[in-house]
Amino acid sequence: MAKVTLSEGVYWVGAVDWNVRSFHGFTTPYGITYNAYLIVDEKITLIDTVKYPFYEEMLEKIKEIVSPQEINYLISNHVEMDHSSSLPLIFKETPNAQLIATKRGIAGLRKYYKESPLVKGVGGCLPFVPVKEGDELSIGKRTLKFIETPMLHWPDSMATYLVDEGILFSMDAFGQHLATSRRFDDEVGLEIIMPEAAKYYANIVMPFGSQVLKTIDKAKDLKINMLATSHGVIWRQNIGTIIESYVKWANGEAEEKVLVIYDTMWNSTEMMAKALVKGIINEGVEVKLFKLTGSDTSEIIKEVLTAKAILVGSPTLNNGMFPTVAGFLEYMRGLRPKGKIGAAFGSYGWGKGAVRGIEEMLQKTKIEVLDANLEFQFVPDKEELQKCVEFGSSVARQVKREA
Ligand code: FEO
């Protein structure tokens, strides 16, 4: 098998999971990669591992380069199991290795793998070495530097910087869920990578925008020749593009774009949604319409990332929202999109409730709620639909002023 070389002595030894279609609820139609890296110097170092079903694949790649017994350091940048769950397995092959992680990382690994040799130790010793911000480790001709990145996206998270080559092993940050046979950004193309990088940011990183900005600020004086993320392609040609995109996303910069997101029972709410779209188009503003039944929530959240306005509609069911609408709003609330305006609309039979429920959820999400007054009984008539068109236009005009 051809070795994947980042620079002389630095290898990708990860795995490609072509068939996974959900990453804890985030749809992954193009699969995932779990990136692990091996640095061969006087001390041999493995940075992160792969999800455990892919352990043998990783081991085979390592064995083509060195004997696992020669590994001196196992670095765990992040304890989430897609990166750490092969540690207890590889540790059986690396009896003399020390395991390096942040203090919180070590606590997490002890808890995850308390029954494994990793935690119980080999020969009675516990091989954990905690590191903190700015610590350095000489591995021979090269030096590694550790950069803590708490809540990007877990408390334990850190990045490892290979000083000499300027390679930042950035863990989940700058990743994409994209299985390819190519390992580098210039081999795949931005038109394929960027939508997946945006979807990844929106569904995983979006709540942690302030930590993203702090980390980018901390890294501003580092010379970065490669961003070796834990998922997807390694950035070596478009590093500026992905960093600028992260800054834009973390600051909540929006485009002139409105989303109309709804579900419907007997088409009344759908009629309103389409009337809103008509009003937005009349003002020349981009709009996307999503009926929640049958739509991919993680794709909608990707659009939320860069939309300025989010209009959410639901029929009233049992004095509340339609379940798909409630589920979507709860997911979006947790992701804390920044700087949005929003409004609710909907239909009802004999009792209201959905519009009030949507407005409450938008407020909890810190979205500025506009007073739409669009809640109509049974089937909206011509005048009521015209009100929807006019409200859509007024939102579009506001978006043009503010985006
Ligand atoms: Fe890719 Fe947070 O794990």
Coordinates of C-alpha atoms and ligand atoms in Angstrom, one line a residue:
M1 CA 0.0 0.0 0.0
A2 CA 1.4 3.5 -0.9
K3 CA 2.4 5.4 2.2
V4 CA 0.8 8.8 2.6
T5 CA 3.5 11.2 3.5
L6 CA 2.9 14.8 4.8
S7 CA 6.6 15.5 4.9
E8 CA 9.7 13.3 5.3
G9 CA 9.1 11.1 8.3
V10 CA 5.5 12.3 8.9
Y11 CA 2.8 9.9 7.7
W12 CA -1.0 9.6 7.7
V13 CA -2.0 6.2 9.2
G14 CA -5.7 6.8 9.5
A15 CA -8.7 5.0 8.0
V16 CA -11.5 5.8 5.6
D17 CA -15.0 4.8 6.8
W18 CA -16.8 4.9 3.4
N19 CA -20.1 3.5 4.6
V20 CA -21.0 5.4 7.7
R21 CA -24.2 7.5 7.2
S22 CA -24.7 9.1 10.6
F23 CA -22.2 10.6 13.0
H24 CA -24.3 10.8 16.2
G25 CA -27.2 12.2 14.2
F26 CA -25.2 14.3 11.8
T27 CA -25.9 12.7 8.4
T28 CA -22.7 11.7 6.5
P29 CA -23.7 10.8 2.9
Y30 CA -20.1 10.9 1.8
G31 CA -18.6 8.9 4.7
I32 CA -15.9 9.9 7.2
T33 CA -12.2 9.6 7.7
Y34 CA -10.5 9.1 11.1
N35 CA -7.0 10.6 10.7
A36 CA -4.1 9.4 12.7
Y37 CA -0.5 10.5 12.1
L38 CA 2.9 8.9 12.8
I39 CA 6.1 10.8 13.2
V40 CA 9.3 8.9 12.9
D41 CA 12.2 10.5 14.7
E42 CA 14.5 9.4 17.5
K43 CA 11.3 9.0 19.5
I44 CA 8.4 7.6 17.4
T45 CA 5.1 9.3 18.0
L46 CA 1.6 8.4 17.1
I47 CA -0.9 11.3 17.1
D48 CA -4.5 10.1 17.8
T49 CA -5.9 6.8 16.6
V50 CA -9.1 5.7 14.7
K51 CA -12.5 4.4 15.7
Y52 CA -11.9 0.8 17.0
P53 CA -13.5 -1.1 14.0
F54 CA -10.7 0.4 11.9
Y55 CA -7.9 -0.5 14.3
E56 CA -6.4 -3.3 12.2
E57 CA -6.3 -0.9 9.2
M58 CA -4.3 1.6 11.2
L59 CA -2.0 -1.0 12.6
E60 CA -1.3 -2.4 9.1
K61 CA -0.3 1.1 8.0
I62 CA 1.9 1.7 11.0
K63 CA 3.6 -1.7 10.5
E64 CA 4.6 -0.7 7.0
I65 CA 6.7 2.1 8.5
V66 CA 7.8 1.0 12.0
S67 CA 7.2 -1.8 14.4
P68 CA 4.5 -0.7 16.8
Q69 CA 6.8 -1.8 19.7
E70 CA 9.1 1.1 18.8
I71 CA 6.4 3.7 19.4
N72 CA 7.5 5.9 22.3
Y73 CA 4.6 8.4 22.5
L74 CA 0.9 8.1 22.0
I75 CA -0.6 11.6 21.8
S76 CA -4.4 11.9 22.4
N77 CA -5.5 15.3 21.2
H78 CA -9.1 14.5 22.0
V79 CA -10.8 11.7 24.0
E80 CA -14.0 11.4 21.8
M81 CA -14.2 7.7 20.8
D82 CA -13.8 8.2 17.1
H83 CA -10.2 9.1 17.9
S84 CA -9.4 7.3 21.2
S85 CA -11.1 4.0 21.0
S86 CA -8.1 2.3 19.4
L87 CA -5.8 3.4 22.2
P88 CA -6.5 0.4 24.4
L89 CA -5.8 -1.9 21.5
I90 CA -2.6 -0.2 20.2
F91 CA -1.4 0.1 23.8
K92 CA -1.1 -3.7 23.9
E93 CA 1.4 -3.4 21.1
T94 CA 3.3 -0.5 22.6
P95 CA 4.3 -1.5 26.1
N96 CA 6.9 1.1 26.5
A97 CA 4.9 4.1 25.2
Q98 CA 3.8 7.0 27.3
L99 CA 0.4 8.4 26.7
I100 CA 0.2 12.2 26.4
A101 CA -2.9 14.3 26.8
T102 CA -4.3 17.2 28.7
K103 CA -5.2 16.7 32.3
R104 CA -8.9 16.6 31.3
G105 CA -8.0 14.3 28.5
I106 CA -6.3 11.8 30.9
A107 CA -9.3 12.0 33.2
G108 CA -11.6 11.2 30.2
L109 CA -9.5 8.3 29.0
R110 CA -9.3 6.8 32.5
K111 CA -13.1 6.9 32.7
Y112 CA -13.7 5.6 29.2
Y113 CA -11.2 2.7 29.3
K114 CA -11.0 1.9 33.0
E115 CA -11.1 -1.8 32.4
S116 CA -8.4 -1.8 29.7
P117 CA -4.6 -2.2 30.1
L118 CA -4.4 1.4 29.0
V119 CA -5.7 2.5 32.4
K120 CA -4.7 -0.5 34.5
G121 CA -1.2 -0.1 33.3
V122 CA 1.4 -2.6 32.2
G123 CA 3.7 -3.9 34.8
G124 CA 1.8 -1.8 37.4
C125 CA 2.8 1.6 36.0
L126 CA 0.4 4.2 34.6
P127 CA 2.0 5.7 31.6
F128 CA 0.0 8.9 31.4
V129 CA 1.9 12.2 31.0
P130 CA -0.3 15.3 31.3
V131 CA 0.6 18.4 29.2
K132 CA -0.6 21.9 29.2
E133 CA -0.6 25.0 27.0
G134 CA 2.8 25.8 25.6
D135 CA 4.5 22.6 26.8
E136 CA 7.1 21.3 24.4
L137 CA 8.4 17.8 23.8
S138 CA 11.6 17.0 22.0
I139 CA 11.3 13.8 19.9
G140 CA 14.8 14.0 18.4
K141 CA 15.4 16.4 15.6
R142 CA 11.9 17.7 16.0
T143 CA 9.9 19.4 18.7
L144 CA 6.2 19.1 19.4
K145 CA 4.3 22.0 21.1
F146 CA 0.9 21.5 22.7
I147 CA -1.9 24.1 22.4
E148 CA -4.9 23.6 24.6
T149 CA -8.2 24.3 22.8
P150 CA -10.8 23.7 25.6
M151 CA -14.4 23.5 24.2
L152 CA -13.1 23.3 20.7
H153 CA -15.1 21.2 20.9
W154 CA -14.7 19.2 24.2
P155 CA -13.1 20.4 27.5
D156 CA -10.1 18.0 27.0
S157 CA -9.3 19.1 23.4
M158 CA -5.8 20.2 22.3
A159 CA -3.9 20.6 19.1
T160 CA -0.3 19.5 18.6
Y161 CA 2.1 21.6 16.6
L162 CA 5.1 20.1 14.9
V163 CA 7.4 23.1 15.1
D164 CA 10.0 22.2 12.5
E165 CA 7.7 21.4 9.6
G166 CA 4.9 23.8 10.6
I167 CA 2.2 21.1 10.8
L168 CA -0.7 21.8 13.1
F169 CA -2.5 18.6 14.1
S170 CA -5.7 20.5 14.8
M171 CA -7.9 17.6 15.9
D172 CA -11.6 18.1 15.0
A173 CA -11.1 21.7 14.1
F174 CA -11.1 22.4 10.3
G175 CA -12.4 18.9 9.6
Q176 CA -15.0 17.7 7.1
H177 CA -17.0 14.5 7.0
L178 CA -15.8 13.4 3.6
A179 CA -14.5 10.0 2.6
T180 CA -12.1 10.2 -0.3
S181 CA -9.2 8.3 -1.7
R182 CA -7.2 11.5 -1.7
R183 CA -5.7 12.9 1.4
F184 CA -4.9 16.6 0.6
D185 CA -7.2 19.6 -0.2
D186 CA -5.5 20.4 -3.5
E187 CA -6.2 16.8 -4.7
V188 CA -9.9 17.0 -4.1
G189 CA -10.9 20.7 -4.8
L190 CA -12.6 23.4 -2.8
E191 CA -15.9 23.0 -4.5
I192 CA -16.3 19.6 -2.9
I193 CA -14.5 20.3 0.4
M194 CA -16.0 23.6 1.4
P195 CA -19.7 22.6 1.6
E196 CA -18.7 19.7 3.8
A197 CA -16.4 21.9 5.9
A198 CA -19.4 24.3 6.4
K199 CA -21.7 21.5 7.3
Y200 CA -19.2 20.1 9.8
Y201 CA -18.7 23.6 11.4
A202 CA -22.4 24.2 11.6
N203 CA -23.3 20.9 13.2
I204 CA -20.3 20.4 15.5
V205 CA -18.4 23.6 16.0
M206 CA -21.0 26.4 15.8
P207 CA -21.7 26.6 19.6
F208 CA -18.0 27.3 20.2
G209 CA -17.4 30.4 18.0
S210 CA -15.7 32.3 20.8
Q211 CA -13.3 29.4 21.4
V212 CA -12.6 29.3 17.6
L213 CA -11.6 32.9 17.6
K214 CA -9.4 32.5 20.7
T215 CA -7.6 29.5 19.1
I216 CA -7.1 31.3 15.8
D217 CA -5.7 34.2 17.7
K218 CA -3.3 32.0 19.7
A219 CA -2.1 30.4 16.5
K220 CA -1.6 33.6 14.6
D221 CA 2.2 33.7 15.1
L222 CA 2.7 30.1 14.2
K223 CA 4.0 29.3 10.7
I224 CA 1.4 26.8 9.4
N225 CA 2.3 24.8 6.3
M226 CA -0.3 22.2 6.9
L227 CA -3.5 21.8 8.9
A228 CA -3.7 18.1 9.6
T229 CA -7.2 17.8 10.9
S230 CA -8.7 14.6 12.4
H231 CA -11.4 14.3 9.7
G232 CA -11.4 14.6 6.0
V233 CA -8.6 16.1 3.8
I234 CA -5.4 17.7 5.1
W235 CA -5.2 21.4 4.3
R236 CA -1.9 22.4 2.6
Q237 CA -3.0 24.7 -0.3
N238 CA -6.0 26.5 1.0
I239 CA -5.1 27.1 4.6
G240 CA -6.0 30.8 4.4
T241 CA -9.4 30.0 2.9
I242 CA -10.5 27.6 5.7
I243 CA -9.1 29.8 8.5
E244 CA -10.9 32.9 7.0
S245 CA -14.1 30.9 6.7
Y246 CA -13.8 29.8 10.4
V247 CA -13.4 33.5 11.4
K248 CA -16.4 34.5 9.3
W249 CA -18.5 31.6 10.7
A250 CA -17.4 32.2 14.3
N251 CA -18.3 35.9 14.0
G252 CA -21.8 34.9 12.8
E253 CA -21.3 36.8 9.5
A254 CA -24.4 36.3 7.4
E255 CA -25.4 36.5 3.8
E256 CA -28.5 38.0 2.2
K257 CA -30.3 34.8 2.6
V258 CA -33.6 33.8 4.2
L259 CA -34.7 30.3 5.2
V260 CA -38.3 29.2 5.3
I261 CA -38.5 26.0 7.4
Y262 CA -41.8 24.4 8.1
D263 CA -44.0 21.3 8.3
T264 CA -47.6 20.9 7.4
M265 CA -50.6 18.7 8.1
W266 CA -53.2 19.7 5.5
N267 CA -51.1 22.1 3.4
S268 CA -52.3 25.3 5.1
T269 CA -48.9 26.1 6.7
E270 CA -47.3 25.1 3.4
M271 CA -49.4 27.6 1.5
M272 CA -48.2 30.3 3.9
A273 CA -44.6 29.2 3.5
K274 CA -44.8 29.5 -0.2
A275 CA -46.4 32.9 0.0
L276 CA -43.5 34.0 2.2
V277 CA -41.0 32.7 -0.4
K278 CA -42.9 34.7 -3.1
G279 CA -42.5 37.9 -1.1
I280 CA -38.8 37.3 -0.4
I281 CA -38.1 36.6 -4.1
N282 CA -40.0 39.8 -5.0
E283 CA -37.2 41.7 -3.2
G284 CA -34.4 39.8 -5.0
V285 CA -33.1 38.1 -1.9
E286 CA -32.0 34.5 -1.9
V287 CA -34.4 32.1 -0.1
K288 CA -34.4 28.4 0.6
L289 CA -37.5 26.5 1.5
F290 CA -37.4 23.3 3.6
K291 CA -40.3 21.1 4.6
L292 CA -39.0 19.3 7.6
T293 CA -40.6 15.9 6.8
G294 CA -38.2 14.4 4.4
S295 CA -35.4 16.9 4.8
D296 CA -32.0 16.4 6.2
T297 CA -31.7 18.4 9.4
S298 CA -27.9 18.6 9.3
E299 CA -28.1 20.1 5.7
I300 CA -30.6 22.7 6.9
I301 CA -28.3 23.6 9.8
K302 CA -25.5 24.2 7.2
E303 CA -27.8 26.8 5.6
V304 CA -28.6 28.3 9.0
L305 CA -24.9 29.0 9.5
T306 CA -24.9 31.7 6.8
A307 CA -28.6 32.8 6.6
K308 CA -29.6 36.1 8.1
A309 CA -33.3 35.3 8.7
I310 CA -35.0 32.1 9.7
L311 CA -38.8 31.9 9.3
V312 CA -40.3 28.8 11.0
G313 CA -43.8 27.5 10.4
S314 CA -46.0 24.8 12.0
P315 CA -49.6 23.8 12.2
T316 CA -50.9 23.6 15.8
L317 CA -51.2 20.0 17.0
N318 CA -52.5 19.3 20.5
N319 CA -51.9 22.9 21.4
G320 CA -48.3 22.8 20.4
M321 CA -45.9 22.5 17.6
F322 CA -45.7 19.7 15.0
P323 CA -43.1 17.2 16.4
T324 CA -40.7 17.7 13.5
V325 CA -40.7 21.4 14.1
A326 CA -40.1 21.0 17.8
G327 CA -37.3 18.6 17.2
F328 CA -35.6 20.9 14.7
L329 CA -35.9 23.9 17.0
E330 CA -34.4 22.0 19.9
Y331 CA -31.5 20.9 17.7
M332 CA -30.9 24.4 16.5
R333 CA -31.1 25.8 20.0
G334 CA -28.2 23.7 21.1
L335 CA -26.1 24.9 18.2
R336 CA -26.6 28.5 19.2
P337 CA -26.4 30.3 15.8
K338 CA -25.3 33.9 16.1
G339 CA -26.8 37.2 14.9
K340 CA -30.0 35.9 13.3
I341 CA -33.5 37.4 13.0
G342 CA -36.5 35.1 12.9
A343 CA -40.3 34.8 12.9
A344 CA -43.0 32.2 13.4
F345 CA -46.0 31.5 11.3
G346 CA -48.6 28.7 11.2
S347 CA -52.2 27.5 11.0
Y348 CA -54.6 26.1 13.5
G349 CA -58.0 24.5 13.8
W350 CA -59.8 25.4 17.0
G351 CA -56.9 26.2 19.4
K352 CA -53.6 28.0 18.8
G353 CA -50.2 27.1 20.3
A354 CA -47.6 26.4 17.6
V355 CA -46.7 30.0 16.8
R356 CA -46.3 30.8 20.5
G357 CA -44.1 27.7 20.9
I358 CA -41.9 28.6 18.0
E359 CA -41.4 32.1 19.2
E360 CA -40.4 30.9 22.6
M361 CA -37.9 28.5 21.1
L362 CA -36.5 31.2 18.8
Q363 CA -36.1 33.5 21.9
K364 CA -34.3 30.7 23.8
T365 CA -32.0 30.4 20.8
K366 CA -31.2 34.2 21.1
I367 CA -32.7 34.8 17.7
E368 CA -34.3 38.3 17.5
V369 CA -38.0 37.5 17.0
L370 CA -40.0 39.7 14.6
D371 CA -43.7 40.2 15.2
A372 CA -45.2 38.5 12.1
N373 CA -48.8 38.1 13.3
L374 CA -49.2 35.2 10.8
E375 CA -51.4 32.6 12.5
F376 CA -54.5 31.7 10.5
Q377 CA -57.4 29.4 11.1
F378 CA -58.0 26.3 8.9
V379 CA -57.1 27.3 5.3
P380 CA -55.5 30.8 4.7
D381 CA -57.6 32.9 2.3
K382 CA -56.4 35.3 -0.3
E383 CA -56.0 38.3 2.0
E384 CA -54.2 36.1 4.6
L385 CA -51.8 34.8 1.9
Q386 CA -51.1 38.3 0.8
K387 CA -50.1 39.2 4.3
C388 CA -47.6 36.4 4.1
V389 CA -46.2 37.8 0.8
E390 CA -45.9 41.3 2.4
F391 CA -44.2 39.9 5.5
G392 CA -41.8 38.0 3.4
S393 CA -40.9 41.1 1.5
S394 CA -40.4 43.1 4.7
V395 CA -38.1 40.5 6.1
A396 CA -36.1 40.5 2.8
R397 CA -35.8 44.3 3.0
Q398 CA -34.5 44.0 6.6
V399 CA -32.0 41.4 5.5
K400 CA -30.7 43.6 2.8
R401 CA -30.2 46.4 5.3
E402 CA -28.5 44.2 8.0
A403 CA -26.7 41.3 6.3
Ligands
FEO1 FE1 -14.0 13.7 15.8 FE2 -15.0 15.2 18.7 O1 -14.5 13.8 17.6

